[in-house]
mmCIF file of C-alpha atoms and ligand atoms in Angstrom:
data_model
loop_
_atom_site.group_PDB
_atom_site.id
_atom_site.type_symbol
_atom_site.label_atom_id
_atom_site.label_comp_id
_atom_site.label_asym_id
_atom_site.label_seq_id
_atom_site.Cartn_x
_atom_site.Cartn_y
_atom_site.Cartn_z
ATOM 1 C CA MET A 24 12.161 -20.521 115.653
ATOM 2 C CA GLY A 25 12.020 -16.390 114.729
ATOM 3 C CA LEU A 26 10.333 -13.691 116.651
ATOM 4 C CA LYS A 27 8.722 -14.885 120.157
ATOM 5 C CA ILE A 28 7.055 -11.987 121.155
ATOM 6 C CA ASP A 29 3.529 -12.816 120.068
ATOM 7 C CA GLU A 30 3.920 -16.090 121.933
ATOM 8 C CA LEU A 31 5.245 -14.464 125.053
ATOM 9 C CA LYS A 32 1.960 -12.195 125.298
ATOM 10 C CA GLU A 33 -0.291 -14.895 126.271
ATOM 11 C CA LYS A 34 2.408 -16.817 128.695
ATOM 12 C CA ASN A 35 3.300 -16.546 132.409
ATOM 13 C CA ILE A 36 6.972 -15.924 132.261
ATOM 14 C CA ASP A 37 9.930 -16.665 134.761
ATOM 15 C CA LEU A 38 11.467 -13.406 134.955
ATOM 16 C CA SER A 39 13.983 -14.517 137.159
ATOM 17 C CA LYS A 40 15.452 -16.297 133.816
ATOM 18 C CA PRO A 41 16.408 -14.648 130.670
ATOM 19 C CA VAL A 42 13.776 -14.233 128.134
ATOM 20 C CA VAL A 43 14.338 -15.342 124.517
ATOM 21 C CA LEU A 44 12.625 -12.763 122.096
ATOM 22 C CA TYR A 45 14.199 -13.792 118.811
ATOM 23 C CA GLU A 46 15.751 -16.913 117.831
ATOM 24 C CA GLU A 47 17.188 -17.973 114.433
ATOM 25 C CA GLU A 48 20.516 -19.937 113.623
ATOM 26 C CA ASN A 49 23.373 -18.109 114.716
ATOM 27 C CA HIS A 50 21.022 -15.047 115.990
ATOM 28 C CA THR A 51 19.435 -14.679 119.401
ATOM 29 C CA VAL A 52 18.097 -11.593 121.091
ATOM 30 C CA ALA A 53 17.053 -11.962 124.729
ATOM 31 C CA TRP A 54 15.665 -9.734 127.587
ATOM 32 C CA VAL A 55 18.044 -9.837 130.421
ATOM 33 C CA GLY A 56 16.600 -7.912 133.277
ATOM 34 C CA SER A 57 16.585 -5.813 135.406
ATOM 35 C CA SER A 58 13.406 -6.809 137.373
ATOM 36 C CA GLU A 59 12.340 -4.748 140.295
ATOM 37 C CA GLU A 60 9.489 -3.565 141.976
ATOM 38 C CA SER A 61 9.226 0.009 140.567
ATOM 39 C CA ILE A 62 6.952 1.909 138.338
ATOM 40 C CA PHE A 63 10.362 3.100 136.963
ATOM 41 C CA ARG A 64 11.380 -0.510 135.496
ATOM 42 C CA CYS A 65 14.464 -1.039 133.651
ATOM 43 C CA ASN A 66 15.331 -3.619 130.890
ATOM 44 C CA ALA A 67 18.586 -4.938 129.688
ATOM 45 C CA TYR A 68 19.084 -6.928 126.603
ATOM 46 C CA LEU A 69 21.590 -9.193 124.547
ATOM 47 C CA ILE A 70 22.111 -9.723 120.896
ATOM 48 C CA SER A 71 24.237 -12.750 120.442
ATOM 49 C CA ALA A 72 25.242 -13.695 116.886
ATOM 50 C CA GLY A 73 28.385 -15.704 116.134
ATOM 51 C CA ASP A 74 31.472 -14.525 118.110
ATOM 52 C CA LYS A 75 29.795 -11.201 119.075
ATOM 53 C CA ASN A 76 27.382 -10.752 122.271
ATOM 54 C CA VAL A 77 26.253 -7.521 122.608
ATOM 55 C CA LEU A 78 24.697 -6.216 125.785
ATOM 56 C CA VAL A 79 22.121 -3.274 125.208
ATOM 57 C CA ASP A 80 21.881 -0.771 128.071
ATOM 58 C CA PRO A 81 23.073 -3.076 131.089
ATOM 59 C CA GLY A 82 21.586 -1.026 133.790
ATOM 60 C CA GLY A 83 22.628 0.491 137.205
ATOM 61 C CA ILE A 84 25.167 -0.890 139.750
ATOM 62 C CA GLN A 85 21.880 -2.646 141.584
ATOM 63 C CA HIS A 86 21.053 -4.067 138.547
ATOM 64 C CA PHE A 87 24.460 -5.759 137.614
ATOM 65 C CA GLU A 88 23.965 -8.972 139.514
ATOM 66 C CA GLN A 89 20.871 -10.196 138.492
ATOM 67 C CA VAL A 90 21.606 -9.140 134.653
ATOM 68 C CA ARG A 91 25.264 -11.028 135.321
ATOM 69 C CA LYS A 92 23.330 -14.001 136.212
ATOM 70 C CA ARG A 93 21.013 -14.154 133.177
ATOM 71 C CA VAL A 94 23.783 -13.446 130.906
ATOM 72 C CA ARG A 95 25.904 -16.552 132.474
ATOM 73 C CA GLU A 96 22.492 -18.523 132.016
ATOM 74 C CA LEU A 97 22.858 -17.728 128.044
ATOM 75 C CA LEU A 98 26.080 -17.653 127.416
ATOM 76 C CA GLY A 99 27.764 -20.304 130.077
ATOM 77 C CA SER A 100 30.066 -17.148 130.986
ATOM 78 C CA GLU A 101 29.479 -13.326 131.323
ATOM 79 C CA SER A 102 33.002 -12.689 130.183
ATOM 80 C CA ARG A 103 31.789 -13.560 126.922
ATOM 81 C CA ILE A 104 30.092 -10.297 126.477
ATOM 82 C CA THR A 105 32.170 -8.386 123.881
ATOM 83 C CA HIS A 106 30.019 -5.371 123.067
ATOM 84 C CA ILE A 107 27.956 -2.577 125.463
ATOM 85 C CA ILE A 108 25.633 -0.291 123.641
ATOM 86 C CA SER A 109 25.204 2.551 125.813
ATOM 87 C CA HIS A 110 22.148 4.464 124.338
ATOM 88 C CA HIS A 111 22.932 7.496 126.625
ATOM 89 C CA GLN A 112 24.945 7.943 129.866
ATOM 90 C CA ASP A 113 22.123 8.103 132.673
ATOM 91 C CA PRO A 114 22.835 5.855 135.490
ATOM 92 C CA ASP A 115 20.145 3.447 135.168
ATOM 93 C CA VAL A 116 21.634 2.516 131.820
ATOM 94 C CA ALA A 117 25.257 2.608 132.295
ATOM 95 C CA GLY A 118 26.058 2.841 136.014
ATOM 96 C CA SER A 119 27.060 -0.863 135.703
ATOM 97 C CA ILE A 120 29.343 -0.486 132.892
ATOM 98 C CA PRO A 121 32.705 -0.497 135.291
ATOM 99 C CA ASN A 122 31.679 -3.865 136.940
ATOM 100 C CA TRP A 123 31.360 -5.224 133.322
ATOM 101 C CA LEU A 124 34.579 -3.976 132.396
ATOM 102 C CA LYS A 125 36.134 -5.996 135.300
ATOM 103 C CA VAL A 126 34.344 -9.004 134.344
ATOM 104 C CA ASN A 127 35.903 -8.510 130.860
ATOM 105 C CA PRO A 128 38.415 -5.244 129.994
ATOM 106 C CA GLU A 129 38.105 -6.014 126.250
ATOM 107 C CA ILE A 130 34.620 -5.120 125.871
ATOM 108 C CA GLU A 131 33.767 -2.270 123.428
ATOM 109 C CA ILE A 132 31.627 0.073 124.327
ATOM 110 C CA ILE A 133 29.110 1.565 121.380
ATOM 111 C CA THR A 134 28.211 5.123 121.922
ATOM 112 C CA THR A 135 28.036 8.415 120.770
ATOM 113 C CA PRO A 136 30.941 11.160 121.083
ATOM 114 C CA ARG A 137 28.914 12.973 123.729
ATOM 115 C CA THR A 138 28.290 10.234 125.604
ATOM 116 C CA LYS A 139 31.815 8.851 125.824
ATOM 117 C CA VAL A 140 32.858 12.069 127.520
ATOM 118 C CA LEU A 141 30.639 11.311 130.451
ATOM 119 C CA LEU A 142 30.723 7.350 130.842
ATOM 120 C CA PRO A 143 34.177 7.542 132.451
ATOM 121 C CA TYR A 144 32.602 9.334 135.383
ATOM 122 C CA TYR A 145 30.995 6.210 136.453
ATOM 123 C CA GLY A 146 34.636 5.484 137.613
ATOM 124 C CA PHE A 147 36.854 3.890 134.582
ATOM 125 C CA ASP A 148 39.847 5.040 132.542
ATOM 126 C CA GLY A 149 38.272 5.952 129.328
ATOM 127 C CA ASN A 150 41.645 5.831 127.516
ATOM 128 C CA SER A 151 42.241 2.134 128.344
ATOM 129 C CA VAL A 152 38.662 1.273 127.074
ATOM 130 C CA LYS A 153 37.852 0.019 123.472
ATOM 131 C CA TRP A 154 35.249 2.343 122.057
ATOM 132 C CA LEU A 155 32.816 2.409 118.772
ATOM 133 C CA GLU A 156 31.959 5.961 118.319
ATOM 134 C CA VAL A 157 28.307 6.179 116.635
ATOM 135 C CA SER A 158 28.311 8.907 114.321
ATOM 136 C CA SER A 159 25.374 11.554 114.257
ATOM 137 C CA LEU A 160 25.448 10.752 110.282
ATOM 138 C CA ASP A 161 23.663 7.682 111.026
ATOM 139 C CA ASP A 162 26.347 5.400 109.133
ATOM 140 C CA THR A 163 28.010 3.478 111.821
ATOM 141 C CA LEU A 164 27.171 -0.340 111.874
ATOM 142 C CA LEU A 165 28.120 -3.120 113.811
ATOM 143 C CA GLU A 166 28.690 -6.118 111.080
ATOM 144 C CA LEU A 167 27.544 -9.727 112.762
ATOM 145 C CA GLU A 168 28.724 -13.086 111.736
ATOM 146 C CA ASP A 169 25.361 -13.735 110.221
ATOM 147 C CA SER A 170 26.206 -10.897 107.638
ATOM 148 C CA SER A 171 23.357 -8.902 109.446
ATOM 149 C CA VAL A 172 23.637 -5.821 110.966
ATOM 150 C CA LEU A 173 23.160 -3.475 113.853
ATOM 151 C CA VAL A 174 22.629 0.106 112.546
ATOM 152 C CA PHE A 175 22.814 2.739 115.245
ATOM 153 C CA LEU A 176 20.585 6.091 114.518
ATOM 154 C CA SER A 177 21.138 9.250 116.257
ATOM 155 C CA SER A 178 17.732 10.382 117.979
ATOM 156 C CA PRO A 179 18.824 13.859 119.194
ATOM 157 C CA PHE A 180 17.259 15.190 122.327
ATOM 158 C CA LEU A 181 15.462 12.116 123.049
ATOM 159 C CA HIS A 182 16.269 12.966 125.948
ATOM 160 C CA PHE A 183 20.263 13.112 125.731
ATOM 161 C CA PRO A 184 21.013 15.846 123.156
ATOM 162 C CA ASP A 185 23.300 12.822 121.585
ATOM 163 C CA ALA A 186 21.532 10.034 122.369
ATOM 164 C CA PHE A 187 20.826 7.144 119.644
ATOM 165 C CA VAL A 188 18.783 4.237 119.056
ATOM 166 C CA THR A 189 20.173 0.576 117.886
ATOM 167 C CA TYR A 190 18.171 -1.363 114.745
ATOM 168 C CA ASP A 191 18.886 -5.093 114.465
ATOM 169 C CA SER A 192 18.478 -6.074 110.813
ATOM 170 C CA ARG A 193 17.796 -9.596 111.239
ATOM 171 C CA ALA A 194 15.282 -9.779 114.209
ATOM 172 C CA LYS A 195 13.802 -6.270 112.778
ATOM 173 C CA LEU A 196 13.939 -5.165 116.264
ATOM 174 C CA LEU A 197 14.370 -1.439 117.174
ATOM 175 C CA PHE A 198 16.213 -1.145 120.602
ATOM 176 C CA SER A 199 14.960 2.510 121.610
ATOM 177 C CA GLY A 200 16.688 3.368 124.623
ATOM 178 C CA ASP A 201 14.434 6.021 126.524
ATOM 179 C CA ILE A 202 12.003 6.455 123.499
ATOM 180 C CA PHE A 203 8.999 4.594 124.013
ATOM 181 C CA ALA A 204 9.751 3.888 127.414
ATOM 182 C CA ALA A 205 6.707 3.892 129.935
ATOM 183 C CA ILE A 206 6.106 4.337 133.665
ATOM 184 C CA GLN A 207 3.575 1.496 134.887
ATOM 185 C CA LYS A 208 1.953 0.494 138.169
ATOM 186 C CA LYS A 209 1.709 -2.855 136.808
ATOM 187 C CA TRP A 210 4.481 -4.104 134.371
ATOM 188 C CA GLU A 211 4.078 -6.841 131.626
ATOM 189 C CA LEU A 212 6.895 -7.934 129.301
ATOM 190 C CA VAL A 213 4.790 -7.407 126.315
ATOM 191 C CA VAL A 214 2.034 -4.666 125.718
ATOM 192 C CA ARG A 215 -1.380 -6.192 125.874
ATOM 193 C CA ASP A 216 -3.540 -3.259 125.941
ATOM 194 C CA PHE A 217 -2.120 -0.234 124.049
ATOM 195 C CA GLU A 218 -4.964 2.419 124.903
ATOM 196 C CA LYS A 219 -3.691 1.922 128.492
ATOM 197 C CA HIS A 220 0.086 1.800 127.406
ATOM 198 C CA LYS A 221 -0.299 5.193 125.409
ATOM 199 C CA LEU A 222 -0.988 6.916 128.758
ATOM 200 C CA GLU A 223 1.875 4.914 130.416
ATOM 201 C CA MET A 224 4.188 6.246 128.042
ATOM 202 C CA MET A 225 2.923 9.794 127.861
ATOM 203 C CA TYR A 226 3.576 9.808 131.626
ATOM 204 C CA PHE A 227 7.485 9.478 131.224
ATOM 205 C CA HIS A 228 7.391 11.516 127.809
ATOM 206 C CA VAL A 229 6.108 14.639 128.836
ATOM 207 C CA TYR A 230 8.895 15.083 131.144
ATOM 208 C CA TYR A 231 11.739 13.788 129.550
ATOM 209 C CA MET A 232 11.362 14.397 125.776
ATOM 210 C CA ALA A 233 12.482 17.735 124.513
ATOM 211 C CA SER A 234 9.651 18.704 122.166
ATOM 212 C CA ASN A 235 7.337 17.326 119.811
ATOM 213 C CA LYS A 236 9.846 18.426 116.840
ATOM 214 C CA ALA A 237 12.455 16.260 118.119
ATOM 215 C CA LEU A 238 10.024 13.170 118.136
ATOM 216 C CA LYS A 239 8.580 14.018 114.286
ATOM 217 C CA TYR A 240 12.407 14.079 113.431
ATOM 218 C CA PHE A 241 13.054 10.695 115.026
ATOM 219 C CA VAL A 242 9.859 9.113 113.938
ATOM 220 C CA ASP A 243 10.550 10.152 110.113
ATOM 221 C CA LYS A 244 13.880 8.616 110.215
ATOM 222 C CA VAL A 245 12.955 5.255 111.936
ATOM 223 C CA LYS A 246 9.456 4.673 109.906
ATOM 224 C CA PRO A 247 11.133 3.510 106.803
ATOM 225 C CA PHE A 248 12.506 0.575 108.515
ATOM 226 C CA GLU A 249 10.948 -2.894 108.761
ATOM 227 C CA ILE A 250 10.096 -3.160 112.470
ATOM 228 C CA ASP A 251 8.919 -6.290 114.285
ATOM 229 C CA ALA A 252 8.746 -4.803 117.663
ATOM 230 C CA ILE A 253 9.960 -1.975 119.719
ATOM 231 C CA ILE A 254 12.414 -2.715 122.635
ATOM 232 C CA PRO A 255 12.372 0.030 125.176
ATOM 233 C CA GLN A 256 14.756 0.602 128.083
ATOM 234 C CA HIS A 257 11.841 0.911 130.571
ATOM 235 C CA GLY A 258 8.317 -0.737 130.330
ATOM 236 C CA SER A 259 6.795 -3.184 128.211
ATOM 237 C CA ILE A 260 8.011 -4.341 124.823
ATOM 238 C CA ILE A 261 5.521 -2.635 121.856
ATOM 239 C CA PRO A 262 4.857 -5.819 119.581
ATOM 240 C CA LYS A 263 4.045 -5.202 115.645
ATOM 241 C CA GLU A 264 0.497 -5.390 115.771
ATOM 242 C CA PHE A 265 0.849 -1.425 117.719
ATOM 243 C CA VAL A 266 4.115 -0.437 116.121
ATOM 244 C CA LYS A 267 2.103 1.855 113.843
ATOM 245 C CA GLU A 268 -0.275 3.230 116.156
ATOM 246 C CA ALA A 269 3.122 3.845 118.323
ATOM 247 C CA PHE A 270 4.784 6.036 115.748
ATOM 248 C CA SER A 271 1.324 8.084 115.203
ATOM 249 C CA PHE A 272 1.141 8.507 119.205
ATOM 250 C CA LEU A 273 4.735 9.925 119.147
ATOM 251 C CA GLU A 274 4.607 12.095 116.474
ATOM 252 C CA ASN A 275 1.667 13.803 117.643
ATOM 253 C CA LEU A 276 2.602 13.915 121.424
ATOM 254 C CA LYS A 277 3.457 17.652 122.895
ATOM 255 C CA CYS A 278 6.084 17.215 125.175
ATOM 256 C CA GLY A 279 9.186 18.986 126.928
ATOM 257 C CA ILE A 280 9.049 22.760 126.006
ATOM 258 C CA ASP A 281 5.925 22.332 124.023
ATOM 259 C CA LEU A 282 4.425 22.590 127.472
ATOM 260 C CA LEU A 283 6.364 25.393 129.150
ATOM 261 C CA TYR A 284 3.772 27.982 127.144
ATOM 262 C CA GLU A 285 0.762 25.876 127.335
ATOM 263 C CA GLU A 286 -1.811 24.852 130.370
ATOM 264 C CA SER A 287 0.351 21.652 131.317
ATOM 265 C CA PRO A 288 -1.027 18.545 131.663
ATOM 266 C CA VAL A 289 1.164 17.445 134.333
ATOM 267 C CA LYS A 290 -0.687 17.921 137.460
ATOM 268 C CA ASP A 291 -3.389 15.833 136.076
ATOM 269 C CA ILE A 292 -0.664 13.213 135.199
ATOM 270 C CA ILE A 293 0.323 13.120 138.697
ATOM 271 C CA ASN A 294 -2.946 12.675 139.958
ATOM 272 C CA ASP A 295 -4.052 9.865 137.806
ATOM 273 C CA LEU A 296 -0.240 8.154 138.504
ATOM 274 C CA PHE A 297 -0.506 7.992 142.173
HETATM 275 FE FE1 LIG B 14 17.647 8.507 130.285
HETATM 276 FE FE1 LIG B 15 16.675 5.318 131.087
#
């Protein structure tokens, strides 16, 4: 029972199946994909509590079948998905939303106003879908049956101007979207070597994240929360032992427009990557 992430570090995990990350009475969090042979590997997650089954960043169209299979294994039927969180509108995050709406047209999509404008371009009618709009005031919550909440916190310019992240108050997990994402030659579900992982996160953040100012603003906001693991959309999960270091890595990183006016490390990064 409880958080299983530390146990998972030591195991050989069957990634063709869903992987339970947290399990307590009436509250489960699982990794449900998407596995692919790529340095830019995507993750989707499922939070289940009572009558709510919340799919987090379901992935691209090509991820749909495998995510659906894992969800079905956990819930019995994929039509039991009640909510989708789309932390921003990129195709690797949200391309499969029309497929999910076909499975259950009653799904409520949780996202920010500016993401809401863009998502229907994947090919669905935004006027006939249920939305929960995430306010930039950080006061939007989804109450779960076990009296815990999902808290939605804006993360401006990381990397979309109206991006956000999700905090699960029961499991104490931070679903960070593209923040804390990593580009990895060899993916593993949970980080073991954090020194190596910092480099892998750097590859992604220098290109995608707007500036150090935006990173600092975000870290200041989420630091007060009790966080037992950071759960990103790309790359490995960051367990509790590295959470503090991950925050300090982020608040000190120069990225995006910071690098326009200084000697850029991008060439070194590319050499190192390939
Ligand atoms: Fe993205
Ligand atoms: Fe992404």
